[in-house]
Short mmCIF file of C-alpha atoms in Angstrom, two decimals:
data_model
loop_
_atom_site.label_atom_id
_atom_site.label_comp_id
_atom_site.label_asym_id
_atom_site.label_seq_id
_atom_site.Cartn_x
_atom_site.Cartn_y
_atom_site.Cartn_z
CA MET J 1 1.77 -4.60 -32.95
CA GLN J 2 1.98 -1.54 -30.75
CA PRO J 3 2.00 -2.04 -26.95
CA THR J 4 -1.17 -1.00 -25.16
CA PRO J 5 -1.19 -0.74 -21.33
CA TRP J 6 -3.07 -4.04 -21.14
CA THR J 7 -0.64 -6.08 -23.27
CA VAL J 8 2.17 -4.68 -21.11
CA ILE J 9 0.29 -5.72 -17.96
CA ALA J 10 -0.25 -9.16 -19.49
CA ILE J 11 3.52 -9.55 -19.98
CA TYR J 12 4.11 -8.37 -16.42
CA PHE J 13 1.54 -10.94 -15.29
CA VAL J 14 3.45 -13.74 -17.05
CA VAL J 15 6.71 -12.70 -15.34
CA ALA J 16 4.97 -12.50 -11.94
CA LEU J 17 3.39 -15.90 -12.62
CA VAL J 18 6.84 -17.39 -13.21
CA VAL J 19 8.08 -15.93 -9.90
CA ALA J 20 4.98 -17.18 -8.04
CA GLY J 21 5.34 -20.60 -9.70
CA ALA J 22 8.96 -20.81 -8.59
CA ILE J 23 7.93 -19.99 -5.03
CA CYS J 24 5.33 -22.75 -5.29
CA VAL J 25 7.82 -25.38 -6.49
CA ILE J 26 11.02 -24.57 -4.55
CA PRO J 27 9.87 -25.67 -1.04
CA GLY J 28 10.82 -29.26 -0.51
CA LEU J 29 13.37 -29.40 -3.34
CA PHE J 30 16.31 -29.13 -0.96
CA THR J 31 14.96 -31.17 1.92
CA ARG J 32 14.09 -34.77 2.60
CA LYS J 33 10.54 -35.54 3.64
CA ARG J 34 10.26 -37.47 6.90
CA PRO J 35 6.54 -37.32 7.64
CA THR J 36 5.28 -38.97 10.81
CA LYS J 37 1.71 -39.46 11.97
CA GLU J 38 2.02 -36.66 14.52
CA LYS J 39 3.50 -34.20 12.02
CA LEU J 40 0.61 -34.74 9.61
CA GLU J 41 -2.12 -34.13 12.16
CA ALA J 42 -3.86 -30.77 12.27
CA TYR J 43 -2.39 -28.59 15.01
CA GLU J 44 -4.29 -28.59 18.28
CA CYS J 45 -1.95 -27.16 20.91
CA GLY J 46 0.03 -30.39 21.30
CA VAL J 47 -2.81 -32.85 21.92
CA PRO J 48 -4.45 -35.16 19.34
CA PRO J 49 -7.23 -33.29 17.47
CA THR J 50 -10.30 -33.31 19.72
CA SER J 51 -12.93 -32.49 17.11
CA GLN J 52 -13.42 -33.41 13.47
CA PHE J 53 -12.91 -30.65 10.93
CA THR J 54 -16.26 -30.08 9.23
CA GLY J 55 -15.73 -26.75 7.53
CA ARG J 56 -18.72 -25.19 9.31
CA PHE J 57 -18.48 -21.58 10.40
CA PRO J 58 -20.77 -18.97 11.98
CA ILE J 59 -23.50 -17.67 9.65
CA ARG J 60 -22.50 -14.10 10.55
CA PHE J 61 -19.62 -14.24 8.10
CA TYR J 62 -22.02 -15.15 5.30
CA LEU J 63 -24.22 -12.18 6.18
CA VAL J 64 -21.21 -9.85 6.03
CA ALA J 65 -20.36 -11.17 2.57
CA MET J 66 -23.93 -10.52 1.39
CA LEU J 67 -23.95 -6.96 2.72
CA PHE J 68 -20.57 -6.43 1.10
CA VAL J 69 -21.94 -7.27 -2.34
CA VAL J 70 -24.73 -4.69 -1.94
CA PHE J 71 -22.44 -1.88 -0.84
CA ASP J 72 -19.56 -2.75 -3.12
CA VAL J 73 -21.71 -2.40 -6.24
CA GLU J 74 -22.70 1.01 -4.91
CA THR J 75 -19.04 1.97 -4.42
CA ALA J 76 -18.19 0.88 -7.95
CA SER J 77 -21.02 3.01 -9.34
CA PHE J 78 -19.51 6.12 -7.72
CA TYR J 79 -16.38 6.09 -9.87
CA PRO J 80 -17.68 7.01 -13.35
CA TRP J 81 -19.84 9.66 -11.69
CA ALA J 82 -16.86 11.08 -9.75
CA VAL J 83 -14.70 11.41 -12.89
CA ARG J 84 -17.33 13.60 -14.60
CA LEU J 85 -18.67 15.42 -11.53
CA ARG J 86 -17.27 18.85 -12.53
CA GLN J 87 -19.07 18.68 -15.88
CA LEU J 88 -22.29 17.27 -14.39
CA GLY J 89 -22.45 20.07 -11.80
CA LEU J 90 -25.44 20.37 -9.48
CA PHE J 91 -27.53 17.97 -11.60
CA GLY J 92 -25.03 15.18 -10.97
CA PHE J 93 -24.90 16.02 -7.29
CA THR J 94 -28.68 15.87 -6.74
CA GLU J 95 -28.91 12.62 -8.73
CA MET J 96 -26.29 10.99 -6.52
CA LEU J 97 -27.86 12.50 -3.38
CA THR J 98 -31.14 10.75 -4.27
CA PHE J 99 -29.25 7.50 -4.81
CA ILE J 100 -27.48 7.78 -1.45
CA ILE J 101 -30.75 8.59 0.37
CA VAL J 102 -32.37 5.45 -1.07
CA LEU J 103 -29.33 3.47 -0.07
CA GLY J 104 -29.29 5.12 3.36
CA VAL J 105 -32.80 3.78 4.04
CA GLY J 106 -31.53 0.25 3.40
CA TYR J 107 -28.47 0.92 5.54
CA ALA J 108 -30.63 2.18 8.43
CA TYR J 109 -32.85 -0.89 8.10
CA VAL J 110 -29.89 -3.28 8.33
CA TRP J 111 -28.53 -1.34 11.32
CA LYS J 112 -31.94 -1.46 13.06
CA LYS J 113 -32.19 -5.21 12.39
CA GLY J 114 -28.78 -5.69 14.02
CA GLY J 115 -27.03 -6.68 10.81
CA PHE J 116 -23.88 -4.82 11.82
CA SER J 117 -23.63 -6.02 15.42
CA TRP J 118 -21.65 -9.15 16.07
CA ARG J 119 -23.32 -11.44 18.54
CA MET P 1 11.29 -19.78 -35.07
CA MET P 2 8.82 -17.33 -33.60
CA HIS P 3 9.80 -13.70 -33.81
CA VAL P 4 9.44 -11.85 -30.51
CA PRO P 5 9.10 -8.07 -30.87
CA GLU P 6 11.80 -6.10 -29.09
CA TRP P 7 9.39 -4.21 -26.83
CA VAL P 8 8.06 -7.49 -25.41
CA LEU P 9 11.56 -8.38 -24.22
CA THR P 10 12.09 -4.88 -22.85
CA VAL P 11 8.88 -5.05 -20.86
CA ALA P 12 9.68 -8.57 -19.61
CA ILE P 13 13.13 -7.48 -18.40
CA LYS P 14 11.73 -4.34 -16.77
CA SER P 15 9.08 -6.47 -15.02
CA GLY P 16 11.69 -8.94 -13.80
CA VAL P 17 13.90 -6.15 -12.41
CA LEU P 18 10.93 -4.46 -10.74
CA ILE P 19 9.79 -7.71 -9.10
CA PHE P 20 13.36 -8.33 -7.91
CA ILE P 21 13.49 -4.84 -6.38
CA VAL P 22 10.09 -5.29 -4.71
CA VAL P 23 11.02 -8.66 -3.18
CA THR P 24 14.38 -7.28 -1.97
CA SER P 25 12.70 -4.27 -0.41
CA PHE P 26 10.30 -6.71 1.30
CA ALA P 27 13.28 -8.44 2.91
CA TYR P 28 14.70 -5.16 4.20
CA LEU P 29 11.30 -3.83 5.24
CA MET P 30 10.96 -6.91 7.45
CA LEU P 31 14.43 -6.34 8.92
CA THR P 32 13.66 -2.64 9.48
CA GLU P 33 10.45 -3.56 11.23
CA ARG P 34 12.19 -6.02 13.53
CA LYS P 35 14.89 -3.48 14.31
CA MET P 36 12.37 -0.74 15.01
CA LEU P 37 10.10 -2.95 17.11
CA GLY P 38 13.25 -3.79 19.05
CA TRP P 39 14.02 -0.14 19.66
CA PHE P 40 10.39 0.61 20.59
CA GLN P 41 10.67 -2.13 23.23
CA MET P 42 14.14 -1.08 24.48
CA ARG P 43 15.82 -4.02 22.73
CA LEU P 44 18.41 -4.13 19.95
CA GLY P 45 16.59 -6.30 17.41
CA PRO P 46 18.60 -8.63 15.12
CA THR P 47 22.33 -7.99 15.48
CA TRP P 48 24.12 -11.29 14.81
CA CYS P 49 24.04 -11.83 11.04
CA GLY P 50 26.34 -9.28 9.44
CA PRO P 51 26.89 -5.70 10.62
CA TRP P 52 23.74 -4.39 12.43
CA GLY P 53 22.00 -7.63 11.41
CA LEU P 54 21.96 -6.60 7.74
CA LEU P 55 22.29 -10.21 6.55
CA GLN P 56 19.38 -11.40 8.69
CA PRO P 57 16.92 -11.62 5.72
CA ALA P 58 19.36 -13.86 3.83
CA ALA P 59 19.78 -16.09 6.87
CA ASP P 60 16.00 -16.32 7.28
CA ALA P 61 15.54 -17.22 3.61
CA VAL P 62 18.16 -20.00 3.78
CA LYS P 63 16.59 -21.36 6.95
CA LEU P 64 13.10 -21.40 5.45
CA VAL P 65 14.24 -23.09 2.21
CA LEU P 66 15.98 -25.85 4.19
CA LYS P 67 12.99 -26.62 6.43
CA GLU P 68 10.81 -29.64 5.77
CA ASP P 69 7.78 -28.87 3.60
CA LEU P 70 4.84 -30.49 5.39
CA THR P 71 1.34 -30.95 4.03
CA PRO P 72 -1.19 -31.90 6.73
CA GLY P 73 -2.82 -35.26 6.14
CA GLY P 74 -6.36 -33.98 5.67
CA ALA P 75 -5.44 -30.98 3.54
CA ASP P 76 -6.62 -30.27 0.02
CA ARG P 77 -3.14 -30.79 -1.45
CA PHE P 78 -3.51 -28.71 -4.61
CA LEU P 79 -5.11 -25.64 -3.01
CA TYR P 80 -2.80 -25.90 -0.02
CA LYS P 81 0.23 -25.58 -2.30
CA VAL P 82 -1.22 -22.99 -4.67
CA ALA P 83 -2.65 -20.60 -2.04
CA PRO P 84 0.64 -18.95 -0.95
CA ALA P 85 1.71 -18.48 -4.58
CA LEU P 86 -1.69 -16.93 -5.33
CA ALA P 87 -1.27 -14.53 -2.42
CA VAL P 88 2.14 -13.39 -3.63
CA LEU P 89 1.03 -13.19 -7.27
CA THR P 90 -1.85 -10.83 -6.52
CA ALA P 91 0.42 -8.79 -4.24
CA LEU P 92 2.95 -8.35 -7.06
CA MET P 93 0.35 -7.50 -9.73
CA ALA P 94 -0.34 -4.03 -8.30
CA TYR P 95 3.17 -2.85 -9.19
CA ALA P 96 2.40 -3.05 -12.92
CA VAL P 97 0.63 0.32 -12.77
CA ILE P 98 2.34 2.27 -9.97
CA PRO P 99 4.11 5.38 -11.35
CA PHE P 100 7.35 5.80 -9.41
CA GLY P 101 8.00 9.26 -10.81
CA TRP P 102 8.28 10.87 -14.22
CA TYR P 103 10.82 11.28 -17.02
CA PRO P 104 12.02 14.75 -18.10
CA ASN P 105 9.42 14.66 -20.93
CA GLY P 106 6.61 14.14 -18.39
CA ASP P 107 5.91 10.45 -19.09
CA PRO P 108 5.34 8.38 -15.94
CA ILE P 109 8.06 5.92 -14.87
CA ALA P 110 5.87 2.81 -14.71
CA ILE P 111 5.56 -0.58 -16.35
CA ALA P 112 2.16 0.46 -17.70
CA SER P 113 -0.14 3.42 -17.10
CA PRO P 114 -3.71 2.53 -18.06
CA ASN P 115 -6.33 5.27 -17.75
CA VAL P 116 -8.20 3.26 -15.09
CA GLY P 117 -5.17 2.62 -12.86
CA ILE P 118 -6.98 3.07 -9.55
CA LEU P 119 -9.79 0.67 -10.55
CA TYR P 120 -7.17 -1.87 -11.61
CA ILE P 121 -5.52 -1.60 -8.17
CA LEU P 122 -8.87 -2.07 -6.40
CA ALA P 123 -9.64 -5.11 -8.56
CA VAL P 124 -6.28 -6.74 -7.86
CA ALA P 125 -6.59 -5.97 -4.15
CA SER P 126 -9.98 -7.74 -4.11
CA ILE P 127 -8.47 -10.90 -5.58
CA GLY P 128 -5.84 -10.75 -2.81
CA VAL P 129 -8.44 -12.09 -0.38
CA TYR P 130 -8.37 -15.49 -2.10
CA GLY P 131 -4.81 -16.44 -1.18
CA ILE P 132 -5.44 -16.16 2.54
CA THR P 133 -8.95 -17.63 2.46
CA LEU P 134 -7.99 -20.65 0.35
CA GLY P 135 -4.85 -21.19 2.43
CA GLY P 136 -6.93 -21.20 5.59
CA TRP P 137 -9.60 -23.48 4.14
CA ALA P 138 -7.27 -25.94 2.40
CA SER P 139 -5.34 -26.65 5.62
CA GLN P 140 -8.43 -28.40 7.06
CA SER P 141 -7.65 -27.22 10.56
CA LYS P 142 -10.13 -25.24 12.62
CA TRP P 143 -7.67 -22.49 13.51
CA SER P 144 -6.75 -22.01 9.89
CA LEU P 145 -10.37 -21.98 8.77
CA LEU P 146 -11.36 -19.41 11.40
CA GLY P 147 -8.37 -17.24 10.52
CA GLY P 148 -9.20 -17.48 6.84
CA ILE P 149 -12.86 -16.50 7.10
CA ARG P 150 -12.12 -13.82 9.66
CA SER P 151 -9.68 -12.37 7.21
CA THR P 152 -12.22 -12.48 4.38
CA ALA P 153 -14.91 -10.73 6.42
CA GLN P 154 -12.47 -8.11 7.64
CA MET P 155 -10.92 -7.38 4.27
CA ILE P 156 -14.19 -7.06 2.38
CA SER P 157 -15.71 -4.88 5.14
CA TYR P 158 -12.83 -2.42 5.11
CA GLU P 159 -12.56 -2.51 1.33
CA LEU P 160 -15.86 -0.59 1.18
CA ALA P 161 -14.58 2.31 3.24
CA MET P 162 -11.32 2.24 1.29
CA GLY P 163 -13.15 2.45 -2.03
CA LEU P 164 -15.28 5.32 -0.74
CA ALA P 165 -12.22 7.17 0.57
CA ILE P 166 -10.68 7.11 -2.93
CA VAL P 167 -13.77 8.57 -4.68
CA PRO P 168 -13.17 12.19 -3.46
CA VAL P 169 -9.65 12.04 -4.94
CA VAL P 170 -11.14 11.01 -8.29
CA MET P 171 -13.62 13.89 -8.03
CA LEU P 172 -10.91 16.50 -7.51
CA ALA P 173 -8.53 15.06 -10.11
CA GLY P 174 -11.24 14.20 -12.66
CA THR P 175 -9.39 11.06 -13.72
CA THR P 176 -8.84 7.48 -12.54
CA SER P 177 -5.32 7.29 -13.95
CA LEU P 178 -2.69 7.20 -11.19
CA ALA P 179 -0.25 9.31 -13.21
CA GLY P 180 -3.10 11.74 -13.93
CA ILE P 181 -3.95 12.06 -10.23
CA VAL P 182 -0.30 12.78 -9.41
CA ALA P 183 -0.09 15.32 -12.26
CA ALA P 184 -3.25 17.07 -11.03
CA GLN P 185 -1.69 17.46 -7.58
CA ALA P 186 1.70 18.54 -8.92
CA ALA P 187 0.09 21.16 -11.19
CA HIS P 188 -1.08 23.22 -8.20
CA HIS P 189 1.39 21.83 -5.64
CA LEU P 190 -1.68 21.01 -3.57
CA TRP P 191 -1.42 17.53 -2.07
CA TYR P 192 -4.86 16.05 -1.59
CA ALA P 193 -4.08 15.13 2.03
CA ILE P 194 -4.74 18.80 2.87
CA PRO P 195 -8.24 19.32 1.37
CA LEU P 196 -9.13 15.63 1.85
CA LEU P 197 -7.77 15.02 5.33
CA ILE P 198 -10.63 12.71 6.37
CA PRO P 199 -10.33 10.36 3.35
CA PHE P 200 -6.55 10.39 3.92
CA LEU P 201 -7.05 9.14 7.49
CA ILE P 202 -9.78 6.64 6.52
CA PHE P 203 -7.51 5.26 3.80
CA GLY P 204 -4.70 4.88 6.33
CA ILE P 205 -6.92 2.94 8.75
CA THR P 206 -8.40 0.68 6.06
CA ALA P 207 -4.93 0.12 4.61
CA MET P 208 -3.87 -1.47 7.89
CA ALA P 209 -7.00 -3.64 7.95
CA GLU P 210 -6.52 -4.69 4.31
CA THR P 211 -2.97 -5.83 4.98
CA ASN P 212 -3.95 -7.59 8.24
CA ARG P 213 -1.57 -5.44 10.24
CA ALA P 214 -1.82 -4.65 13.94
CA PRO P 215 -4.16 -3.41 15.42
CA PHE P 216 -6.25 -5.26 12.80
CA ASP P 217 -4.24 -8.51 12.74
CA LEU P 218 -7.16 -10.66 13.87
CA PRO P 219 -6.73 -13.26 11.09
CA GLU P 220 -3.53 -14.32 12.84
CA ALA P 221 -4.37 -13.38 16.42
CA GLU P 222 -2.00 -15.73 18.22
CA THR P 223 -3.80 -15.53 21.55
CA GLU P 224 -7.03 -16.78 19.96
CA LEU P 225 -6.18 -18.71 16.80
CA VAL P 226 -2.60 -20.04 17.30
CA ALA P 227 -1.37 -18.44 14.05
CA GLY P 228 -4.59 -18.07 12.09
CA PHE P 229 -4.63 -18.97 8.41
CA HIS P 230 -0.98 -20.06 8.27
CA THR P 231 -1.03 -22.33 11.34
CA GLU P 232 -0.36 -25.47 9.28
CA TYR P 233 2.18 -23.98 6.87
CA SER P 234 5.89 -24.62 7.13
CA SER P 235 9.10 -23.91 5.22
CA LEU P 236 9.09 -21.45 2.32
CA ARG P 237 5.30 -21.66 1.94
CA PHE P 238 5.01 -20.14 5.41
CA GLY P 239 7.46 -17.42 4.37
CA THR P 240 5.53 -16.75 1.17
CA PHE P 241 2.56 -15.45 3.14
CA PHE P 242 4.92 -12.96 4.76
CA VAL P 243 6.23 -11.90 1.36
CA ALA P 244 2.62 -11.23 0.32
CA GLU P 245 1.81 -9.34 3.53
CA TYR P 246 4.84 -7.05 3.36
CA VAL P 247 4.57 -6.48 -0.39
CA ASN P 248 0.95 -5.48 0.21
CA MET P 249 2.15 -3.08 2.91
CA ILE P 250 4.46 -1.37 0.42
CA THR P 251 1.62 -1.30 -2.13
CA VAL P 252 -0.94 0.41 0.10
CA CYS P 253 1.65 2.93 1.27
CA SER P 254 2.56 3.64 -2.36
CA ILE P 255 -1.09 4.18 -3.27
CA ARG P 256 -1.56 6.43 -0.28
CA ALA P 257 1.48 8.48 -1.29
CA LEU P 258 0.23 8.70 -4.89
CA LEU P 259 -3.35 9.65 -4.07
CA PHE P 260 -2.87 11.94 -1.12
CA LEU P 261 0.76 13.04 -0.85
CA GLY P 262 1.41 14.09 -4.45
CA GLY P 263 3.40 11.01 -5.51
CA GLY P 264 6.73 12.24 -6.87
CA ASP P 265 5.93 15.93 -6.31
CA GLY P 266 8.41 17.78 -4.11
CA PRO P 267 11.03 20.53 -4.04
CA PHE P 268 13.30 20.85 -7.12
CA VAL P 269 11.40 18.27 -9.25
CA SER P 270 10.81 20.87 -11.96
CA VAL P 271 14.60 21.33 -12.22
CA HIS P 272 15.58 17.64 -11.91
CA PRO P 273 12.60 15.43 -12.90
CA TYR P 274 14.34 12.25 -11.73
CA LEU P 275 14.17 13.58 -8.15
CA SER P 276 10.48 12.61 -8.32
CA VAL P 277 11.46 8.97 -7.77
CA LEU P 278 13.38 9.95 -4.64
CA TRP P 279 10.51 12.04 -3.22
CA PHE P 280 8.08 9.20 -3.91
CA LEU P 281 10.28 6.69 -2.08
CA VAL P 282 10.75 9.08 0.86
CA LYS P 283 6.96 9.42 1.21
CA VAL P 284 6.40 5.67 0.96
CA GLY P 285 9.12 5.10 3.56
CA PHE P 286 7.51 7.62 5.91
CA LEU P 287 4.08 5.95 5.59
CA LEU P 288 5.66 2.53 6.19
CA PHE P 289 7.33 3.91 9.30
CA LEU P 290 3.90 5.06 10.54
CA MET P 291 2.49 1.56 10.00
CA ILE P 292 5.29 -0.02 12.04
CA TRP P 293 4.88 2.63 14.73
CA TRP P 294 1.16 1.86 15.04
CA ARG P 295 1.93 -1.82 15.36
CA ALA P 296 4.27 -1.07 18.27
CA THR P 297 1.78 1.27 19.95
CA LEU P 298 -1.76 -0.06 19.49
CA PRO P 299 -3.29 -3.19 21.07
CA ARG P 300 -5.34 -5.60 18.94
CA LEU P 301 -9.08 -4.93 18.55
CA ARG P 302 -11.79 -7.34 19.64
CA TYR P 303 -13.54 -8.90 16.65
CA ASP P 304 -17.04 -7.49 17.21
CA ARG P 305 -15.58 -4.02 17.71
CA LEU P 306 -13.55 -4.38 14.56
CA MET P 307 -16.66 -5.11 12.50
CA ALA P 308 -18.70 -2.41 14.24
CA PHE P 309 -15.94 0.14 13.62
CA GLY P 310 -15.84 -0.70 9.94
CA TRP P 311 -19.58 -0.81 9.27
CA LYS P 312 -20.98 1.69 11.78
CA PHE P 313 -18.25 4.32 11.82
CA LEU P 314 -15.92 4.23 8.79
CA LEU P 315 -18.63 3.55 6.18
CA PRO P 316 -21.05 6.36 7.17
CA THR P 317 -18.16 8.77 7.75
CA ALA P 318 -16.76 8.03 4.30
CA VAL P 319 -20.18 8.48 2.61
CA THR P 320 -20.92 11.73 4.46
CA ASN P 321 -17.51 13.12 3.60
CA LEU P 322 -18.00 12.05 0.00
CA LEU P 323 -21.29 14.00 -0.15
CA VAL P 324 -19.69 17.13 1.31
CA VAL P 325 -16.82 17.02 -1.19
CA ALA P 326 -19.28 16.31 -4.01
CA ALA P 327 -21.36 19.35 -3.04
CA ILE P 328 -18.29 21.60 -3.13
CA VAL P 329 -16.85 20.16 -6.35
CA SER P 330 -20.15 20.24 -8.24
CA THR P 331 -20.72 23.93 -7.41
CA MET P 332 -17.17 24.86 -8.46
CA GLY P 333 -18.11 24.07 -12.07
CA SER P 334 -15.86 22.77 -14.83
CA ARG P 335 -12.45 24.27 -15.25
#
């Protein structure tokens, strides 16, 4: 079997996995565990935890993630076009300009709605 | 007994040596940063362990290994332990495709050089978010959770501008292979930082945000979140997040040097091709120095301004610049 770039990367991945696994296992091998109640509590500036951890967080972060998906797909679609842009010439440019204008309308809408302001 | 082809062993040994070099350079990057921050603040930095503090990384490693490994009572034990390893694994994966220079016959000095190198790097960088996010979530502490989701929102927001800043480079080079991009710059001795100054700067800014470095170190803003996503971590697991952060720093500086500063291109490379490795390392070192300098100079951003800067300034600037470059490239015609 001849090496392709991807089999080589797979071998590299296995080696990196071994290193990462070692880092995951080593802590605690050379030390004794002496857990106490205070040590195991979540940190809260030296006082007992005042509120229960519920895993809730502001909805803003969710909105950012949604917007990211929209614009990231767009970014990914630029790459194949960019590789061939010289050959595509003005046709390729106008096609992408149309795409960006359509996208720009959505972008302006989100901006107007306050999707990018953090409050 | 299974027969292992010779090239598999060669690649495995090369990978092991490369990972060793990367982790060692992490240790000395950290020492250099502490020294330089010291000098910026009229201090000496570490001086006690070995001459000029050169053994400080070893002392730190021994200290971290000997510390008690605590898992908070409420934590998700599996994810809590896996998250730091995941962070360091994704940080190391990028090095599989980075060309450090070229051999006399023109082949790139790299573990592998796939023709979609830059897309591979972007993909691996995206997975890098998980280590920090899972670490912050699995700790089941509010500071960790806030640090983790802050980090996610920040990294994905700036990833957009970073992706868009790379597109003009692909347009000019006409390839997504990292070695190909370097070769395209070396062919005309025109480093893309000159025609593509704006993407070069945008990439530099987003690189700092992607690696959670000051002034974008909000995931671990100690005045607001104690220590952010690694508040609950101790011992070597705590240190592992630093390995990942500094390895990522070296990665983004390497990519920046490859895409915009001609990679291994420099004086006398046509006479001595192996000098390309030296030029590449000099450029990476210079970019790392800039990152440390910015950390010493710039204050931390406020979170709403950070998001507004990414979405309302960097993103439209990157798209506008992309259109301008596209207009020029598409009228130049095929070579």
